[in-house]
DNA sequence: TTCACGCGCAACCCGATGGTTGCACAATAG
DNA sequence: CTATTGTGCAACCATCGGGTTGCGCGTGAA
């Protein structure tokens, strides 16, 4: 699933799809939540508070990285991951575009995602 | 187990997770898109313009229904499905809550989803 | 009544994926 | 140097899930 966050024709859908796929897994959502509160964390530390092994966490972090939601930076012998929630706006734009006609709250957000 | 019905992170996580899982599949996104433009459609008609069989479409519609994104109403011998994008706001709230601290555009949407 | 259309259910196939264990390697601590 | 800690990679397993075919039933048209 190699999806670069590009703005080409259909690129929005790909980016949004990658985000949806990444966030579809509950463990991955827990990872994102933990990352959202600690700002930066290692795979081992994350595995300490989740009911899965470090390798599983590493896989999830890699998956989130593919979607552009997470970036890792090696510092010495540990790798610190941090949240990069930019692609979330692509996913939100997709949803707003799909449902704006039916849901008033969504319609109200129409132009607010661009700037 | 504390279940916060509205504002709790865990409460919306289920609904949001269901939405993410539903929208993770590309065919399902196509179904949503088609539904967003036609307002109401049958499974057979949908299968006519998608590269999958009617049964596959029916499965997808059922999956979308489980997530609360689609509702079907039987009219005579055909079933008309229509988009019910309400749960989308739950998913968007999850994303905003997760990424608001890092992304300025997301932060600006913080209070707008509740009203 | 007869026939075609639309639908739902069930079985089946197979690739994708979340999770595990095991191991080899890099980097800090003693 | 040695021990420890943190990673990354690979193999392996079990389950999930998207897709198909096949069948039986209800409904509407001829």
PDB file of C-alpha atoms (C1' of nucleotides) in Angstrom:
ATOM      1  CA  UNK A   1       0.000   0.000   0.000  1.00  0.00           C
ATOM      2  CA  UNK A   2       2.339   2.723  -1.180  1.00  0.00           C
ATOM      3  CA  UNK A   3       0.434   5.959  -1.076  1.00  0.00           C
ATOM      4  CA  UNK A   4       2.219   9.264  -1.241  1.00  0.00           C
ATOM      5  CA  UNK A   5       0.210  12.212   0.018  1.00  0.00           C
ATOM      6  CA  UNK A   6      -0.060  13.888  -3.357  1.00  0.00           C
ATOM      7  CA  UNK A   7      -2.735  16.271  -4.591  1.00  0.00           C
ATOM      8  CA  UNK A   8      -3.290  14.810  -8.024  1.00  0.00           C
ATOM      9  CA  UNK A   9      -6.579  13.710  -9.550  1.00  0.00           C
ATOM     10  CA  UNK A  10      -7.863  11.003  -7.277  1.00  0.00           C
ATOM     11  CA  UNK A  11      -4.952  11.627  -4.990  1.00  0.00           C
ATOM     12  CA  UNK A  12      -7.297  12.929  -2.348  1.00  0.00           C
ATOM     13  CA  UNK A  13      -9.234   9.715  -2.356  1.00  0.00           C
ATOM     14  CA  UNK A  14      -6.054   7.678  -2.087  1.00  0.00           C
ATOM     15  CA  UNK A  15      -4.782   9.739   0.811  1.00  0.00           C
ATOM     16  CA  UNK A  16      -8.153   9.592   2.532  1.00  0.00           C
ATOM     17  CA  UNK A  17      -8.377   5.864   1.911  1.00  0.00           C
ATOM     18  CA  UNK A  18      -4.952   5.337   3.422  1.00  0.00           C
ATOM     19  CA  UNK A  19      -6.012   7.278   6.498  1.00  0.00           C
ATOM     20  CA  UNK A  20      -9.241   5.290   6.838  1.00  0.00           C
ATOM     21  CA  UNK A  21      -7.389   2.007   6.451  1.00  0.00           C
ATOM     22  CA  UNK A  22      -4.784   3.075   8.989  1.00  0.00           C
ATOM     23  CA  UNK A  23      -7.410   4.154  11.510  1.00  0.00           C
ATOM     24  CA  UNK A  24      -9.600   1.122  10.961  1.00  0.00           C
ATOM     25  CA  UNK A  25      -7.600  -0.974  13.401  1.00  0.00           C
ATOM     26  CA  UNK A  26      -8.412  -0.468  17.105  1.00  0.00           C
ATOM     27  CA  UNK A  27      -4.839  -1.066  18.240  1.00  0.00           C
ATOM     28  CA  UNK A  28      -3.673   1.509  15.750  1.00  0.00           C
ATOM     29  CA  UNK A  29      -6.184   4.004  17.121  1.00  0.00           C
ATOM     30  CA  UNK A  30      -4.803   3.353  20.598  1.00  0.00           C
ATOM     31  CA  UNK A  31      -1.333   4.047  19.260  1.00  0.00           C
ATOM     32  CA  UNK A  32      -2.508   7.325  17.784  1.00  0.00           C
ATOM     33  CA  UNK A  33      -4.225   8.264  21.030  1.00  0.00           C
ATOM     34  CA  UNK A  34      -1.120   7.516  23.060  1.00  0.00           C
ATOM     35  CA  UNK A  35       0.951   9.440  20.582  1.00  0.00           C
ATOM     36  CA  UNK A  36      -1.444  12.373  20.780  1.00  0.00           C
ATOM     37  CA  UNK A  37      -0.889  12.687  24.523  1.00  0.00           C
ATOM     38  CA  UNK A  38       2.830  12.060  24.804  1.00  0.00           C
ATOM     39  CA  UNK A  39       3.968  13.930  21.715  1.00  0.00           C
ATOM     40  CA  UNK A  40       6.856  11.480  21.238  1.00  0.00           C
ATOM     41  CA  UNK A  41       7.294   7.863  22.254  1.00  0.00           C
ATOM     42  CA  UNK A  42       9.326   4.754  21.414  1.00  0.00           C
ATOM     43  CA  UNK A  43       7.956   1.450  20.175  1.00  0.00           C
ATOM     44  CA  UNK A  44       9.101  -0.352  23.316  1.00  0.00           C
ATOM     45  CA  UNK A  45       7.486   2.136  25.673  1.00  0.00           C
ATOM     46  CA  UNK A  46       4.296   1.905  23.666  1.00  0.00           C
ATOM     47  CA  UNK A  47       4.365  -1.870  23.840  1.00  0.00           C
ATOM     48  CA  UNK A  48       4.626  -1.528  27.615  1.00  0.00           C
ATOM     49  CA  UNK A  49       1.172  -0.024  27.908  1.00  0.00           C
ATOM     50  CA  UNK A  50      -0.536  -1.925  25.127  1.00  0.00           C
ATOM     51  CA  UNK A  51      -1.505  -5.595  25.227  1.00  0.00           C
ATOM     52  CA  UNK A  52       0.679  -6.442  22.240  1.00  0.00           C
ATOM     53  CA  UNK A  53       4.348  -7.094  21.635  1.00  0.00           C
ATOM     54  CA  UNK A  54       6.877  -4.510  20.553  1.00  0.00           C
ATOM     55  CA  UNK A  55       7.058  -5.987  17.080  1.00  0.00           C
ATOM     56  CA  UNK A  56       3.325  -5.608  16.645  1.00  0.00           C
ATOM     57  CA  UNK A  57       3.578  -1.980  17.708  1.00  0.00           C
ATOM     58  CA  UNK A  58       6.422  -1.473  15.255  1.00  0.00           C
ATOM     59  CA  UNK A  59       4.267  -2.884  12.469  1.00  0.00           C
ATOM     60  CA  UNK A  60       1.446  -0.550  13.387  1.00  0.00           C
ATOM     61  CA  UNK A  61       3.784   2.426  13.496  1.00  0.00           C
ATOM     62  CA  UNK A  62       5.039   1.458  10.054  1.00  0.00           C
ATOM     63  CA  UNK A  63       1.461   1.236   8.790  1.00  0.00           C
ATOM     64  CA  UNK A  64       0.655   4.639  10.249  1.00  0.00           C
ATOM     65  CA  UNK A  65       3.826   5.960   8.672  1.00  0.00           C
ATOM     66  CA  UNK A  66       2.706   4.674   5.258  1.00  0.00           C
ATOM     67  CA  UNK A  67      -0.452   6.704   5.678  1.00  0.00           C
ATOM     68  CA  UNK A  68       1.621   9.747   6.612  1.00  0.00           C
ATOM     69  CA  UNK A  69       0.147   9.964  10.088  1.00  0.00           C
ATOM     70  CA  UNK A  70       3.343   9.208  11.982  1.00  0.00           C
ATOM     71  CA  UNK A  71       7.018   9.958  11.516  1.00  0.00           C
ATOM     72  CA  UNK A  72       9.933   8.295  13.293  1.00  0.00           C
ATOM     73  CA  UNK A  73      13.295   9.806  14.064  1.00  0.00           C
ATOM     74  CA  UNK A  74      16.213   7.784  15.268  1.00  0.00           C
ATOM     75  CA  UNK A  75      17.895   9.261  18.324  1.00  0.00           C
ATOM     76  CA  UNK A  76      20.818   7.183  19.475  1.00  0.00           C
ATOM     77  CA  UNK A  77      19.671   3.620  19.938  1.00  0.00           C
ATOM     78  CA  UNK A  78      16.008   4.445  20.180  1.00  0.00           C
ATOM     79  CA  UNK A  79      13.499   5.656  17.617  1.00  0.00           C
ATOM     80  CA  UNK A  80      11.112   8.385  18.663  1.00  0.00           C
ATOM     81  CA  UNK A  81       7.817   8.485  16.853  1.00  0.00           C
ATOM     82  CA  UNK A  82       5.623  11.531  16.691  1.00  0.00           C
ATOM     83  CA  UNK A  83       2.193  12.247  15.277  1.00  0.00           C
ATOM     84  CA  UNK A  84       1.920  14.066  11.944  1.00  0.00           C
ATOM     85  CA  UNK A  85      -1.818  14.574  11.590  1.00  0.00           C
ATOM     86  CA  UNK A  86      -1.709  16.455   8.315  1.00  0.00           C
ATOM     87  CA  UNK A  87      -3.373  13.732   6.216  1.00  0.00           C
ATOM     88  CA  UNK A  88      -6.332  13.797   8.584  1.00  0.00           C
ATOM     89  CA  UNK A  89      -7.610  16.861   6.779  1.00  0.00           C
ATOM     90  CA  UNK A  90      -7.680  14.896   3.528  1.00  0.00           C
ATOM     91  CA  UNK A  91      -9.851  12.251   5.127  1.00  0.00           C
ATOM     92  CA  UNK A  92     -12.111  14.887   6.630  1.00  0.00           C
ATOM     93  CA  UNK A  93     -12.391  16.637   3.293  1.00  0.00           C
ATOM     94  CA  UNK A  94     -13.488  13.366   1.729  1.00  0.00           C
ATOM     95  CA  UNK A  95     -16.189  12.856   4.329  1.00  0.00           C
ATOM     96  CA  UNK A  96     -17.432  16.418   4.148  1.00  0.00           C
ATOM     97  CA  UNK A  97     -17.615  16.173   0.373  1.00  0.00           C
ATOM     98  CA  UNK A  98     -19.565  12.935   0.578  1.00  0.00           C
ATOM     99  CA  UNK A  99     -22.075  13.919   3.212  1.00  0.00           C
ATOM    100  CA  UNK A 100     -22.457  17.644   2.999  1.00  0.00           C
ATOM    101  CA  UNK A 101     -25.741  17.386   1.128  1.00  0.00           C
ATOM    102  CA  UNK A 102     -27.434  15.443   3.862  1.00  0.00           C
ATOM    103  CA  UNK A 103     -25.870  16.593   7.085  1.00  0.00           C
ATOM    104  CA  UNK A 104     -26.134  20.247   7.964  1.00  0.00           C
ATOM    105  CA  UNK A 105     -23.198  20.202  10.337  1.00  0.00           C
ATOM    106  CA  UNK A 106     -21.025  18.759   7.594  1.00  0.00           C
ATOM    107  CA  UNK A 107     -22.250  21.319   5.109  1.00  0.00           C
ATOM    108  CA  UNK A 108     -21.233  24.063   7.477  1.00  0.00           C
ATOM    109  CA  UNK A 109     -17.643  22.816   7.361  1.00  0.00           C
ATOM    110  CA  UNK A 110     -17.467  22.838   3.587  1.00  0.00           C
ATOM    111  CA  UNK A 111     -15.043  25.683   3.026  1.00  0.00           C
ATOM    112  CA  UNK A 112     -13.217  25.554   6.324  1.00  0.00           C
ATOM    113  CA  UNK A 113     -10.859  22.726   5.509  1.00  0.00           C
ATOM    114  CA  UNK A 114      -8.979  24.581   2.838  1.00  0.00           C
ATOM    115  CA  UNK A 115      -7.740  27.402   4.994  1.00  0.00           C
TER     116      UNK A 115
ATOM    117  CA  UNK B   1     -15.564  -0.044  32.620  1.00  0.00           C
ATOM    118  CA  UNK B   2     -16.581   3.548  32.298  1.00  0.00           C
ATOM    119  CA  UNK B   3     -18.605   4.345  29.277  1.00  0.00           C
ATOM    120  CA  UNK B   4     -18.917   8.026  28.576  1.00  0.00           C
ATOM    121  CA  UNK B   5     -21.889   8.290  26.247  1.00  0.00           C
ATOM    122  CA  UNK B   6     -20.993  11.539  24.515  1.00  0.00           C
ATOM    123  CA  UNK B   7     -17.755  13.284  25.288  1.00  0.00           C
ATOM    124  CA  UNK B   8     -15.580  10.394  26.383  1.00  0.00           C
ATOM    125  CA  UNK B   9     -12.816   9.297  24.054  1.00  0.00           C
ATOM    126  CA  UNK B  10     -13.829   5.657  24.361  1.00  0.00           C
ATOM    127  CA  UNK B  11     -17.473   6.306  23.627  1.00  0.00           C
ATOM    128  CA  UNK B  12     -16.993   7.826  20.236  1.00  0.00           C
ATOM    129  CA  UNK B  13     -14.141   5.529  19.434  1.00  0.00           C
ATOM    130  CA  UNK B  14     -16.489   2.674  18.631  1.00  0.00           C
ATOM    131  CA  UNK B  15     -18.626   4.688  16.256  1.00  0.00           C
ATOM    132  CA  UNK B  16     -15.581   6.316  14.710  1.00  0.00           C
ATOM    133  CA  UNK B  17     -13.843   2.973  14.357  1.00  0.00           C
ATOM    134  CA  UNK B  18     -16.865   1.528  12.601  1.00  0.00           C
ATOM    135  CA  UNK B  19     -16.832   4.454  10.175  1.00  0.00           C
ATOM    136  CA  UNK B  20     -13.113   4.104   9.503  1.00  0.00           C
ATOM    137  CA  UNK B  21     -13.442   0.384   8.920  1.00  0.00           C
ATOM    138  CA  UNK B  22     -16.396   0.935   6.599  1.00  0.00           C
ATOM    139  CA  UNK B  23     -14.586   3.605   4.600  1.00  0.00           C
ATOM    140  CA  UNK B  24     -11.306   1.700   4.472  1.00  0.00           C
ATOM    141  CA  UNK B  25     -12.409  -0.313   1.439  1.00  0.00           C
ATOM    142  CA  UNK B  26     -12.104   1.407  -1.955  1.00  0.00           C
ATOM    143  CA  UNK B  27     -15.189  -0.291  -3.387  1.00  0.00           C
ATOM    144  CA  UNK B  28     -17.156   0.858  -0.382  1.00  0.00           C
ATOM    145  CA  UNK B  29     -15.959   4.411  -0.922  1.00  0.00           C
ATOM    146  CA  UNK B  30     -17.164   4.159  -4.514  1.00  0.00           C
ATOM    147  CA  UNK B  31     -20.526   3.005  -3.234  1.00  0.00           C
ATOM    148  CA  UNK B  32     -20.714   5.990  -0.896  1.00  0.00           C
ATOM    149  CA  UNK B  33     -19.733   8.331  -3.704  1.00  0.00           C
ATOM    150  CA  UNK B  34     -22.379   6.912  -6.016  1.00  0.00           C
ATOM    151  CA  UNK B  35     -24.912   7.130  -3.227  1.00  0.00           C
ATOM    152  CA  UNK B  36     -23.934  10.727  -2.555  1.00  0.00           C
ATOM    153  CA  UNK B  37     -24.788  11.698  -6.114  1.00  0.00           C
ATOM    154  CA  UNK B  38     -27.908   9.665  -6.745  1.00  0.00           C
ATOM    155  CA  UNK B  39     -29.558  10.060  -3.370  1.00  0.00           C
ATOM    156  CA  UNK B  40     -31.137   6.619  -3.661  1.00  0.00           C
ATOM    157  CA  UNK B  41     -30.105   3.496  -5.535  1.00  0.00           C
ATOM    158  CA  UNK B  42     -30.638  -0.260  -5.625  1.00  0.00           C
ATOM    159  CA  UNK B  43     -27.972  -2.895  -5.187  1.00  0.00           C
ATOM    160  CA  UNK B  44     -28.462  -4.188  -8.730  1.00  0.00           C
ATOM    161  CA  UNK B  45     -28.160  -0.754 -10.307  1.00  0.00           C
ATOM    162  CA  UNK B  46     -25.038  -0.132  -8.286  1.00  0.00           C
ATOM    163  CA  UNK B  47     -23.578  -3.436  -9.420  1.00  0.00           C
ATOM    164  CA  UNK B  48     -24.205  -2.300 -12.983  1.00  0.00           C
ATOM    165  CA  UNK B  49     -21.727   0.533 -12.736  1.00  0.00           C
ATOM    166  CA  UNK B  50     -19.186  -1.120 -10.462  1.00  0.00           C
ATOM    167  CA  UNK B  51     -16.823  -3.933 -11.453  1.00  0.00           C
ATOM    168  CA  UNK B  52     -18.290  -6.306  -8.895  1.00  0.00           C
ATOM    169  CA  UNK B  53     -21.320  -8.542  -8.633  1.00  0.00           C
ATOM    170  CA  UNK B  54     -24.596  -7.600  -7.027  1.00  0.00           C
ATOM    171  CA  UNK B  55     -23.896  -9.829  -4.034  1.00  0.00           C
ATOM    172  CA  UNK B  56     -20.637  -8.054  -3.384  1.00  0.00           C
ATOM    173  CA  UNK B  57     -22.453  -4.724  -3.485  1.00  0.00           C
ATOM    174  CA  UNK B  58     -25.068  -6.076  -1.113  1.00  0.00           C
ATOM    175  CA  UNK B  59     -22.345  -7.090   1.319  1.00  0.00           C
ATOM    176  CA  UNK B  60     -20.821  -3.634   1.139  1.00  0.00           C
ATOM    177  CA  UNK B  61     -24.171  -2.001   1.689  1.00  0.00           C
ATOM    178  CA  UNK B  62     -24.695  -4.231   4.704  1.00  0.00           C
ATOM    179  CA  UNK B  63     -21.280  -3.245   6.042  1.00  0.00           C
ATOM    180  CA  UNK B  64     -22.055   0.424   5.529  1.00  0.00           C
ATOM    181  CA  UNK B  65     -25.368  -0.142   7.239  1.00  0.00           C
ATOM    182  CA  UNK B  66     -23.607  -1.651  10.255  1.00  0.00           C
ATOM    183  CA  UNK B  67     -21.604   1.539  10.530  1.00  0.00           C
ATOM    184  CA  UNK B  68     -24.799   3.567  10.304  1.00  0.00           C
ATOM    185  CA  UNK B  69     -23.763   5.248   7.085  1.00  0.00           C
ATOM    186  CA  UNK B  70     -26.476   3.749   4.891  1.00  0.00           C
ATOM    187  CA  UNK B  71     -30.097   2.782   5.336  1.00  0.00           C
ATOM    188  CA  UNK B  72     -32.172   0.570   3.077  1.00  0.00           C
ATOM    189  CA  UNK B  73     -35.906   0.687   2.514  1.00  0.00           C
ATOM    190  CA  UNK B  74     -37.805  -1.988   0.700  1.00  0.00           C
ATOM    191  CA  UNK B  75     -40.086  -0.657  -2.022  1.00  0.00           C
ATOM    192  CA  UNK B  76     -41.942  -3.392  -3.807  1.00  0.00           C
ATOM    193  CA  UNK B  77     -39.490  -5.945  -5.049  1.00  0.00           C
ATOM    194  CA  UNK B  78     -36.497  -3.665  -4.865  1.00  0.00           C
ATOM    195  CA  UNK B  79     -34.587  -2.158  -1.965  1.00  0.00           C
ATOM    196  CA  UNK B  80     -33.593   1.478  -2.175  1.00  0.00           C
ATOM    197  CA  UNK B  81     -30.545   2.495  -0.223  1.00  0.00           C
ATOM    198  CA  UNK B  82     -29.778   6.027   0.816  1.00  0.00           C
ATOM    199  CA  UNK B  83     -26.874   7.706   2.529  1.00  0.00           C
ATOM    200  CA  UNK B  84     -27.153   8.588   6.214  1.00  0.00           C
ATOM    201  CA  UNK B  85     -23.924  10.447   6.871  1.00  0.00           C
ATOM    202  CA  UNK B  86     -24.598  11.234  10.512  1.00  0.00           C
ATOM    203  CA  UNK B  87     -21.844   8.982  11.942  1.00  0.00           C
ATOM    204  CA  UNK B  88     -19.299  10.846   9.847  1.00  0.00           C
ATOM    205  CA  UNK B  89     -19.257  13.588  12.444  1.00  0.00           C
ATOM    206  CA  UNK B  90     -18.221  11.054  15.074  1.00  0.00           C
ATOM    207  CA  UNK B  91     -15.256  10.008  12.974  1.00  0.00           C
ATOM    208  CA  UNK B  92     -14.348  13.626  12.312  1.00  0.00           C
ATOM    209  CA  UNK B  93     -14.594  14.418  16.008  1.00  0.00           C
ATOM    210  CA  UNK B  94     -12.189  11.571  16.728  1.00  0.00           C
ATOM    211  CA  UNK B  95      -9.670  12.881  14.237  1.00  0.00           C
ATOM    212  CA  UNK B  96      -9.966  16.465  15.403  1.00  0.00           C
ATOM    213  CA  UNK B  97      -9.518  15.358  18.987  1.00  0.00           C
ATOM    214  CA  UNK B  98      -6.436  13.353  18.068  1.00  0.00           C
ATOM    215  CA  UNK B  99      -4.679  15.907  15.927  1.00  0.00           C
ATOM    216  CA  UNK B 100      -5.820  19.289  17.077  1.00  0.00           C
ATOM    217  CA  UNK B 101      -2.661  19.910  19.065  1.00  0.00           C
ATOM    218  CA  UNK B 102      -0.434  19.575  16.035  1.00  0.00           C
ATOM    219  CA  UNK B 103      -2.452  20.773  13.122  1.00  0.00           C
ATOM    220  CA  UNK B 104      -3.722  24.314  13.199  1.00  0.00           C
ATOM    221  CA  UNK B 105      -6.497  23.700  10.722  1.00  0.00           C
ATOM    222  CA  UNK B 106      -7.792  20.873  12.888  1.00  0.00           C
ATOM    223  CA  UNK B 107      -7.570  22.990  16.005  1.00  0.00           C
ATOM    224  CA  UNK B 108      -9.737  25.593  14.353  1.00  0.00           C
ATOM    225  CA  UNK B 109     -12.493  23.040  13.895  1.00  0.00           C
ATOM    226  CA  UNK B 110     -12.498  22.014  17.550  1.00  0.00           C
ATOM    227  CA  UNK B 111     -15.772  23.516  18.640  1.00  0.00           C
ATOM    228  CA  UNK B 112     -17.589  23.440  15.341  1.00  0.00           C
ATOM    229  CA  UNK B 113     -18.547  19.798  15.339  1.00  0.00           C
ATOM    230  CA  UNK B 114     -20.742  20.015  18.389  1.00  0.00           C
ATOM    231  CA  UNK B 115     -22.954  22.822  17.136  1.00  0.00           C
TER     232      UNK B 115
ATOM    233  C1'  DT C   1     -51.061 -18.288 -14.406  1.00  0.00           C
ATOM    234  C1'  DT C   2     -46.679 -17.846 -16.040  1.00  0.00           C
ATOM    235  C1'  DC C   3     -42.386 -15.846 -16.289  1.00  0.00           C
ATOM    236  C1'  DA C   4     -38.662 -12.718 -15.483  1.00  0.00           C
ATOM    237  C1'  DC C   5     -36.514  -9.716 -12.278  1.00  0.00           C
ATOM    238  C1'  DG C   6     -34.555  -8.429  -7.831  1.00  0.00           C
ATOM    239  C1'  DC C   7     -33.081  -9.946  -3.573  1.00  0.00           C
ATOM    240  C1'  DG C   8     -31.208 -12.554   0.504  1.00  0.00           C
ATOM    241  C1'  DC C   9     -28.665 -16.456   2.261  1.00  0.00           C
ATOM    242  C1'  DA C  10     -25.013 -19.898   2.264  1.00  0.00           C
ATOM    243  C1'  DA C  11     -20.918 -22.107   0.822  1.00  0.00           C
ATOM    244  C1'  DC C  12     -16.499 -21.608  -0.901  1.00  0.00           C
ATOM    245  C1'  DC C  13     -11.844 -19.540  -2.382  1.00  0.00           C
ATOM    246  C1'  DC C  14      -7.860 -16.927  -1.486  1.00  0.00           C
ATOM    247  C1'  DG C  15      -5.196 -12.957  -0.565  1.00  0.00           C
ATOM    248  C1'  DA C  16      -4.419  -9.534   3.140  1.00  0.00           C
ATOM    249  C1'  DT C  17      -3.316  -8.737   7.759  1.00  0.00           C
ATOM    250  C1'  DG C  18      -2.713  -8.657  12.907  1.00  0.00           C
ATOM    251  C1'  DG C  19      -0.114 -11.165  16.012  1.00  0.00           C
ATOM    252  C1'  DT C  20       3.548 -14.134  17.581  1.00  0.00           C
ATOM    253  C1'  DT C  21       8.401 -16.111  18.167  1.00  0.00           C
ATOM    254  C1'  DG C  22      13.239 -16.029  17.053  1.00  0.00           C
ATOM    255  C1'  DC C  23      17.403 -13.978  15.809  1.00  0.00           C
ATOM    256  C1'  DA C  24      21.061 -10.724  14.498  1.00  0.00           C
ATOM    257  C1'  DC C  25      22.759  -6.061  14.963  1.00  0.00           C
ATOM    258  C1'  DA C  26      23.558  -1.187  16.893  1.00  0.00           C
ATOM    259  C1'  DA C  27      24.342   1.705  20.860  1.00  0.00           C
ATOM    260  C1'  DT C  28      24.752   2.974  25.719  1.00  0.00           C
ATOM    261  C1'  DA C  29      26.044   1.492  30.668  1.00  0.00           C
ATOM    262  C1'  DG C  30      29.390  -0.718  33.928  1.00  0.00           C
TER     263       DG C  30
ATOM    264  C1'  DC D   1      35.535  -5.600  26.871  1.00  0.00           C
ATOM    265  C1'  DT D   2      31.036  -7.326  28.512  1.00  0.00           C
ATOM    266  C1'  DA D   3      26.360  -6.886  29.503  1.00  0.00           C
ATOM    267  C1'  DT D   4      22.150  -4.731  28.573  1.00  0.00           C
ATOM    268  C1'  DT D   5      18.734  -2.452  26.096  1.00  0.00           C
ATOM    269  C1'  DG D   6      16.283  -1.115  21.898  1.00  0.00           C
ATOM    270  C1'  DT D   7      15.626  -2.089  16.916  1.00  0.00           C
ATOM    271  C1'  DG D   8      14.779  -4.188  12.633  1.00  0.00           C
ATOM    272  C1'  DC D   9      13.942  -8.155   9.811  1.00  0.00           C
ATOM    273  C1'  DA D  10      12.026 -12.686   8.701  1.00  0.00           C
ATOM    274  C1'  DA D  11       9.348 -16.748   9.179  1.00  0.00           C
ATOM    275  C1'  DC D  12       5.176 -18.574  10.596  1.00  0.00           C
ATOM    276  C1'  DC D  13       0.235 -19.013  12.027  1.00  0.00           C
ATOM    277  C1'  DA D  14      -4.686 -17.919  12.376  1.00  0.00           C
ATOM    278  C1'  DT D  15      -8.214 -15.177  11.277  1.00  0.00           C
ATOM    279  C1'  DC D  16     -10.713 -11.717   8.608  1.00  0.00           C
ATOM    280  C1'  DG D  17     -12.703 -10.062   4.652  1.00  0.00           C
ATOM    281  C1'  DG D  18     -13.699  -9.136  -0.272  1.00  0.00           C
ATOM    282  C1'  DG D  19     -15.310 -11.605  -4.109  1.00  0.00           C
ATOM    283  C1'  DT D  20     -17.509 -15.300  -6.519  1.00  0.00           C
ATOM    284  C1'  DT D  21     -21.036 -18.955  -7.691  1.00  0.00           C
ATOM    285  C1'  DG D  22     -25.368 -21.219  -6.754  1.00  0.00           C
ATOM    286  C1'  DC D  23     -29.963 -21.561  -5.036  1.00  0.00           C
ATOM    287  C1'  DG D  24     -34.615 -20.501  -3.326  1.00  0.00           C
ATOM    288  C1'  DC D  25     -38.130 -17.084  -2.541  1.00  0.00           C
ATOM    289  C1'  DG D  26     -41.054 -13.008  -3.027  1.00  0.00           C
ATOM    290  C1'  DT D  27     -42.746  -9.547  -6.251  1.00  0.00           C
ATOM    291  C1'  DG D  28     -44.376  -7.380 -10.404  1.00  0.00           C
ATOM    292  C1'  DA D  29     -45.286  -7.642 -15.255  1.00  0.00           C
ATOM    293  C1'  DA D  30     -47.407 -10.241 -19.542  1.00  0.00           C
TER     294       DA D  30
END
